[in-house]
mmCIF file of C-alpha atoms in Angstrom:
data_model
loop_
_atom_site.group_PDB
_atom_site.id
_atom_site.type_symbol
_atom_site.label_atom_id
_atom_site.label_comp_id
_atom_site.label_asym_id
_atom_site.label_seq_id
_atom_site.Cartn_x
_atom_site.Cartn_y
_atom_site.Cartn_z
ATOM 1 C CA ASP Z 20 0.012 5.280 -7.251
ATOM 2 C CA THR Z 21 -2.066 8.025 -8.456
ATOM 3 C CA GLY Z 22 -4.834 5.749 -9.482
ATOM 4 C CA VAL Z 23 -8.283 5.360 -8.348
ATOM 5 C CA SER Z 24 -8.183 3.662 -5.192
ATOM 6 C CA GLN Z 25 -10.952 1.964 -3.267
ATOM 7 C CA ASP Z 26 -11.594 1.029 0.361
ATOM 8 C CA PRO Z 27 -11.980 -1.815 1.642
ATOM 9 C CA ARG Z 28 -10.988 -4.539 -0.996
ATOM 10 C CA HIS Z 29 -13.257 -6.946 0.391
ATOM 11 C CA LYS Z 30 -16.163 -6.825 2.794
ATOM 12 C CA ILE Z 31 -18.193 -9.373 4.314
ATOM 13 C CA THR Z 32 -21.529 -8.732 6.359
ATOM 14 C CA LYS Z 33 -24.644 -10.237 7.710
ATOM 15 C CA ARG Z 34 -27.859 -9.628 5.958
ATOM 16 C CA GLY Z 35 -29.336 -6.280 7.731
ATOM 17 C CA GLN Z 36 -26.102 -4.605 8.550
ATOM 18 C CA ASN Z 37 -25.193 -1.375 6.973
ATOM 19 C CA VAL Z 38 -22.095 -1.150 4.859
ATOM 20 C CA THR Z 39 -19.951 1.816 3.369
ATOM 21 C CA PHE Z 40 -17.723 1.843 0.565
ATOM 22 C CA ARG Z 41 -14.876 4.614 -0.003
ATOM 23 C CA CYS Z 42 -13.555 5.674 -3.477
ATOM 24 C CA ASP Z 43 -10.877 8.179 -3.751
ATOM 25 C CA PRO Z 44 -10.749 9.282 -7.768
ATOM 26 C CA ILE Z 45 -7.622 10.455 -9.648
ATOM 27 C CA SER Z 46 -6.941 13.637 -7.956
ATOM 28 C CA GLU Z 47 -8.084 16.490 -10.709
ATOM 29 C CA HIS Z 48 -10.594 14.203 -12.173
ATOM 30 C CA ASN Z 49 -14.080 16.123 -11.523
ATOM 31 C CA ARG Z 50 -16.347 13.332 -12.840
ATOM 32 C CA LEU Z 51 -16.768 10.137 -10.645
ATOM 33 C CA TYR Z 52 -19.126 6.922 -11.289
ATOM 34 C CA TRP Z 53 -20.164 3.882 -9.494
ATOM 35 C CA TYR Z 54 -20.767 0.937 -11.047
ATOM 36 C CA ARG Z 55 -22.231 -2.870 -9.779
ATOM 37 C CA GLN Z 56 -21.028 -5.821 -11.100
ATOM 38 C CA THR Z 57 -22.430 -9.303 -10.430
ATOM 39 C CA LEU Z 58 -20.592 -12.933 -11.611
ATOM 40 C CA GLY Z 59 -20.887 -13.420 -15.207
ATOM 41 C CA GLN Z 60 -21.856 -9.592 -16.189
ATOM 42 C CA GLY Z 61 -20.542 -6.616 -16.949
ATOM 43 C CA PRO Z 62 -20.405 -3.751 -14.638
ATOM 44 C CA GLU Z 63 -24.014 -1.634 -14.639
ATOM 45 C CA PHE Z 64 -24.016 1.886 -13.989
ATOM 46 C CA LEU Z 65 -25.139 2.935 -10.593
ATOM 47 C CA THR Z 66 -24.935 6.747 -9.999
ATOM 48 C CA TYR Z 67 -22.594 9.571 -11.393
ATOM 49 C CA PHE Z 68 -21.270 12.961 -9.848
ATOM 50 C CA GLN Z 69 -19.664 15.904 -11.384
ATOM 51 C CA ASN Z 70 -17.979 17.888 -8.776
ATOM 52 C CA GLU Z 71 -20.125 17.175 -5.810
ATOM 53 C CA ALA Z 72 -23.363 16.913 -7.595
ATOM 54 C CA GLN Z 73 -25.082 13.823 -8.223
ATOM 55 C CA LEU Z 74 -26.046 14.332 -11.626
ATOM 56 C CA GLU Z 75 -27.985 10.838 -12.282
ATOM 57 C CA LYS Z 76 -28.893 7.746 -10.317
ATOM 58 C CA SER Z 77 -29.894 4.349 -11.932
ATOM 59 C CA ARG Z 78 -33.145 2.485 -10.872
ATOM 60 C CA LEU Z 79 -30.876 -0.172 -9.661
ATOM 61 C CA LEU Z 80 -30.132 2.294 -6.858
ATOM 62 C CA SER Z 81 -32.843 1.467 -4.470
ATOM 63 C CA ASP Z 82 -33.597 3.753 -1.519
ATOM 64 C CA ARG Z 83 -31.422 1.630 0.513
ATOM 65 C CA PHE Z 84 -28.271 3.004 -1.450
ATOM 66 C CA SER Z 85 -26.831 6.534 -0.965
ATOM 67 C CA ALA Z 86 -23.826 8.178 -2.475
ATOM 68 C CA GLU Z 87 -22.112 11.372 -1.622
ATOM 69 C CA ARG Z 88 -19.298 13.263 -2.936
ATOM 70 C CA PRO Z 89 -18.618 15.896 -0.174
ATOM 71 C CA LYS Z 90 -16.394 18.988 -1.594
ATOM 72 C CA GLY Z 91 -16.166 16.996 -4.800
ATOM 73 C CA SER Z 92 -13.295 14.879 -3.750
ATOM 74 C CA PHE Z 93 -13.529 11.323 -2.548
ATOM 75 C CA SER Z 94 -17.021 9.386 -2.561
ATOM 76 C CA THR Z 95 -19.033 7.120 -0.482
ATOM 77 C CA LEU Z 96 -21.402 4.320 -0.982
ATOM 78 C CA GLU Z 97 -23.569 3.421 1.669
ATOM 79 C CA ILE Z 98 -25.850 0.368 1.518
ATOM 80 C CA GLN Z 99 -28.483 0.059 4.349
ATOM 81 C CA ARG Z 100 -29.961 -3.195 5.513
ATOM 82 C CA THR Z 101 -27.888 -5.270 3.220
ATOM 83 C CA GLU Z 102 -29.429 -8.162 1.390
ATOM 84 C CA GLN Z 103 -28.014 -11.381 -0.058
ATOM 85 C CA GLY Z 104 -28.834 -10.001 -3.469
ATOM 86 C CA ASP Z 105 -26.550 -6.818 -2.797
ATOM 87 C CA SER Z 106 -23.706 -9.110 -3.152
ATOM 88 C CA ALA Z 107 -21.301 -7.984 -5.879
ATOM 89 C CA MET Z 108 -18.248 -6.188 -7.071
ATOM 90 C CA TYR Z 109 -18.756 -2.415 -6.693
ATOM 91 C CA LEU Z 110 -16.566 -0.376 -8.800
ATOM 92 C CA CYS Z 111 -15.645 3.093 -8.938
ATOM 93 C CA ALA Z 112 -14.607 5.279 -11.979
ATOM 94 C CA SER Z 113 -13.302 8.746 -12.445
ATOM 95 C CA SER Z 114 -12.734 10.908 -15.526
ATOM 96 C CA LEU Z 115 -11.883 14.650 -16.599
ATOM 97 C CA GLU Z 116 -14.148 16.886 -17.997
ATOM 98 C CA GLY Z 117 -12.941 18.580 -21.019
ATOM 99 C CA ARG Z 118 -10.839 15.925 -22.318
ATOM 100 C CA GLY Z 119 -13.025 14.992 -25.555
ATOM 101 C CA ILE Z 120 -14.616 11.659 -25.120
ATOM 102 C CA ASP Z 121 -13.019 11.155 -21.873
ATOM 103 C CA GLU Z 122 -12.008 7.502 -20.848
ATOM 104 C CA GLN Z 123 -12.997 6.184 -17.666
ATOM 105 C CA PHE Z 124 -10.288 4.926 -14.884
ATOM 106 C CA PHE Z 125 -11.487 2.449 -12.613
ATOM 107 C CA GLY Z 126 -10.361 1.143 -9.150
ATOM 108 C CA PRO Z 127 -9.779 -2.108 -8.057
ATOM 109 C CA GLY Z 128 -13.354 -2.590 -6.654
ATOM 110 C CA THR Z 129 -15.106 -3.478 -3.413
ATOM 111 C CA ARG Z 130 -16.325 -7.306 -3.244
ATOM 112 C CA LEU Z 131 -19.179 -7.329 -1.338
ATOM 113 C CA THR Z 132 -20.428 -10.556 0.490
ATOM 114 C CA VAL Z 133 -23.785 -10.569 2.298
ATOM 115 C CA LEU Z 134 -24.169 -13.792 4.189
ATOM 116 C CA ALA A 30 -33.294 0.583 -26.733
ATOM 117 C CA GLN A 31 -29.420 0.761 -26.896
ATOM 118 C CA SER A 32 -27.639 -2.732 -26.147
ATOM 119 C CA VAL A 33 -24.255 -3.738 -26.539
ATOM 120 C CA ALA A 34 -23.743 -7.788 -26.997
ATOM 121 C CA GLN A 35 -20.814 -9.955 -26.855
ATOM 122 C CA PRO A 36 -21.810 -13.379 -28.554
ATOM 123 C CA GLU A 37 -18.828 -15.464 -27.228
ATOM 124 C CA ASP A 38 -18.519 -16.243 -23.334
ATOM 125 C CA GLN A 39 -15.033 -17.582 -24.114
ATOM 126 C CA VAL A 40 -12.540 -17.459 -26.751
ATOM 127 C CA ASN A 41 -9.444 -20.010 -26.835
ATOM 128 C CA VAL A 42 -6.616 -19.168 -28.861
ATOM 129 C CA ALA A 43 -2.893 -20.794 -28.909
ATOM 130 C CA GLU A 44 -0.201 -18.149 -28.122
ATOM 131 C CA GLY A 45 1.291 -16.544 -31.360
ATOM 132 C CA ASN A 46 -2.154 -17.048 -33.051
ATOM 133 C CA PRO A 47 -4.618 -14.101 -33.900
ATOM 134 C CA LEU A 48 -7.160 -13.386 -31.474
ATOM 135 C CA THR A 49 -10.709 -11.738 -31.937
ATOM 136 C CA VAL A 50 -13.081 -11.039 -29.702
ATOM 137 C CA LYS A 51 -16.367 -9.654 -30.890
ATOM 138 C CA CYS A 52 -18.794 -7.163 -30.162
ATOM 139 C CA THR A 53 -21.987 -5.874 -31.736
ATOM 140 C CA TYR A 54 -24.158 -2.890 -30.563
ATOM 141 C CA SER A 55 -27.576 -1.615 -31.202
ATOM 142 C CA VAL A 56 -28.606 1.917 -31.014
ATOM 143 C CA SER A 57 -30.427 4.638 -33.107
ATOM 144 C CA GLY A 58 -27.628 7.118 -33.473
ATOM 145 C CA ASN A 59 -23.671 7.164 -33.228
ATOM 146 C CA PRO A 60 -22.347 5.604 -30.386
ATOM 147 C CA TYR A 61 -18.885 5.869 -28.682
ATOM 148 C CA LEU A 62 -17.258 2.535 -28.223
ATOM 149 C CA PHE A 63 -14.769 1.493 -25.761
ATOM 150 C CA TRP A 64 -12.650 -1.711 -24.924
ATOM 151 C CA TYR A 65 -11.725 -2.645 -21.386
ATOM 152 C CA VAL A 66 -9.890 -5.689 -20.028
ATOM 153 C CA GLN A 67 -10.082 -6.942 -16.643
ATOM 154 C CA TYR A 68 -7.483 -9.017 -14.671
ATOM 155 C CA PRO A 69 -8.365 -11.036 -11.409
ATOM 156 C CA ASN A 70 -8.493 -8.867 -8.551
ATOM 157 C CA ARG A 71 -7.948 -5.485 -10.496
ATOM 158 C CA GLY A 72 -10.064 -3.022 -11.986
ATOM 159 C CA LEU A 73 -10.990 -2.326 -15.631
ATOM 160 C CA GLN A 74 -8.101 -1.294 -17.833
ATOM 161 C CA PHE A 75 -8.920 0.925 -20.858
ATOM 162 C CA LEU A 76 -7.585 -0.465 -23.849
ATOM 163 C CA LEU A 77 -9.084 1.847 -26.944
ATOM 164 C CA LYS A 78 -11.876 3.694 -27.821
ATOM 165 C CA TYR A 79 -13.597 4.575 -31.116
ATOM 166 C CA ILE A 80 -15.061 8.368 -31.348
ATOM 167 C CA THR A 81 -15.152 9.189 -35.098
ATOM 168 C CA GLY A 82 -12.684 8.990 -38.240
ATOM 169 C CA ASP A 83 -10.687 6.197 -39.210
ATOM 170 C CA ASN A 84 -12.532 2.735 -38.484
ATOM 171 C CA LEU A 85 -9.460 1.093 -37.320
ATOM 172 C CA VAL A 86 -8.378 2.016 -33.968
ATOM 173 C CA LYS A 87 -5.038 1.127 -32.312
ATOM 174 C CA GLY A 88 -4.722 0.910 -28.655
ATOM 175 C CA SER A 89 -2.675 -0.348 -25.631
ATOM 176 C CA TYR A 90 -0.607 -3.845 -25.678
ATOM 177 C CA GLY A 91 -0.833 -4.220 -29.244
ATOM 178 C CA PHE A 92 -4.636 -4.265 -29.397
ATOM 179 C CA GLU A 93 -6.573 -2.899 -32.496
ATOM 180 C CA ALA A 94 -10.521 -2.635 -33.024
ATOM 181 C CA GLU A 95 -12.060 -2.085 -36.393
ATOM 182 C CA PHE A 96 -15.540 -0.142 -36.080
ATOM 183 C CA ASN A 97 -18.185 -1.253 -38.906
ATOM 184 C CA LYS A 98 -21.204 0.843 -39.022
ATOM 185 C CA SER A 99 -23.000 -1.359 -41.592
ATOM 186 C CA GLN A 100 -22.703 -4.539 -39.464
ATOM 187 C CA THR A 101 -22.869 -2.569 -36.173
ATOM 188 C CA SER A 102 -19.807 -4.107 -35.064
ATOM 189 C CA PHE A 103 -16.628 -3.404 -33.030
ATOM 190 C CA HIS A 104 -14.344 -6.512 -32.994
ATOM 191 C CA LEU A 105 -11.346 -6.355 -30.862
ATOM 192 C CA LYS A 106 -8.280 -7.850 -32.362
ATOM 193 C CA LYS A 107 -4.508 -8.965 -31.715
ATOM 194 C CA PRO A 108 -2.315 -10.255 -34.459
ATOM 195 C CA SER A 109 -0.539 -12.388 -32.305
ATOM 196 C CA ALA A 110 -1.758 -13.410 -28.814
ATOM 197 C CA LEU A 111 0.422 -13.693 -25.917
ATOM 198 C CA VAL A 112 -0.476 -15.685 -23.009
ATOM 199 C CA SER A 113 -0.601 -12.767 -20.609
ATOM 200 C CA ASP A 114 -3.414 -11.463 -22.823
ATOM 201 C CA SER A 115 -5.664 -14.194 -20.898
ATOM 202 C CA ALA A 116 -8.139 -11.844 -18.961
ATOM 203 C CA LEU A 117 -11.889 -10.795 -19.058
ATOM 204 C CA TYR A 118 -12.511 -8.482 -22.214
ATOM 205 C CA PHE A 119 -15.537 -5.989 -22.144
ATOM 206 C CA CYS A 120 -16.991 -3.725 -24.692
ATOM 207 C CA ALA A 121 -18.854 -0.890 -23.935
ATOM 208 C CA LEU A 122 -20.439 1.960 -25.455
ATOM 209 C CA LYS A 123 -21.995 5.579 -24.666
ATOM 210 C CA TRP A 124 -24.495 7.864 -26.211
ATOM 211 C CA THR A 125 -23.365 10.989 -28.346
ATOM 212 C CA THR A 126 -26.121 12.568 -26.386
ATOM 213 C CA ASP A 127 -24.791 11.875 -22.957
ATOM 214 C CA SER A 128 -22.486 14.806 -22.089
ATOM 215 C CA TRP A 129 -21.072 13.160 -19.263
ATOM 216 C CA GLY A 130 -20.222 9.614 -20.486
ATOM 217 C CA LYS A 131 -22.465 6.756 -18.768
ATOM 218 C CA LEU A 132 -20.788 3.395 -20.122
ATOM 219 C CA GLN A 133 -23.268 0.474 -20.979
ATOM 220 C CA PHE A 134 -21.139 -2.654 -20.786
ATOM 221 C CA GLY A 135 -21.385 -6.238 -22.455
ATOM 222 C CA ALA A 136 -21.311 -9.258 -20.341
ATOM 223 C CA GLY A 137 -17.743 -10.009 -20.914
ATOM 224 C CA THR A 138 -15.767 -12.575 -23.004
ATOM 225 C CA GLN A 139 -13.122 -14.484 -21.068
ATOM 226 C CA VAL A 140 -9.827 -14.861 -23.194
ATOM 227 C CA VAL A 141 -7.855 -17.891 -22.611
ATOM 228 C CA VAL A 142 -4.490 -18.203 -24.357
ATOM 229 C CA THR A 143 -2.563 -21.176 -24.180
ATOM 230 C CA PRO A 144 1.071 -21.821 -24.387
#
């Protein structure tokens, strides 16, 4: 499968714990995005990488959230001191710069439940 | 501020009948518009996009969408719905001033196609 993959698919944690999610984009894609989707809502933008550089962060991304994309390949999203309000589906997407108005290809998501 | 709205939480249609999913937007400029579909436990799948040119855009799985600038709408249509079209549909836009493509999504419309 050459699509976007995310790991884990599901994560249950207790409030206050740290969690880390991984996203592997389509191999030649240099742009990578993280979104968060809560029940009954559309995905909301969190952050964007072009290669290894993090170029924009949403105000939704509090200081408990950190994202990295070392070497411009896979990306990780870490949430420290999780809160119940962090429960959501975390989606990763990738696209290729230079293909006109590039569409984003989404992974299956990581569903986080904070107890 | 820019926004995208999907006025219907759910659309019910009988198999074989035409399907329309509504989307309107608000922007001070020219948006790029997208439709994505989400099946349970799967990521968002790209259906089609409007960039410029012909107002009628054809996409995957027999779907099409009509861009109407005067009504600021981008409704998704399918002439004959299938039971397998039952899913959650999202309209999304990004601004032409964004060179890298942050998407803003509507809240989604659940489509239910009955046999």
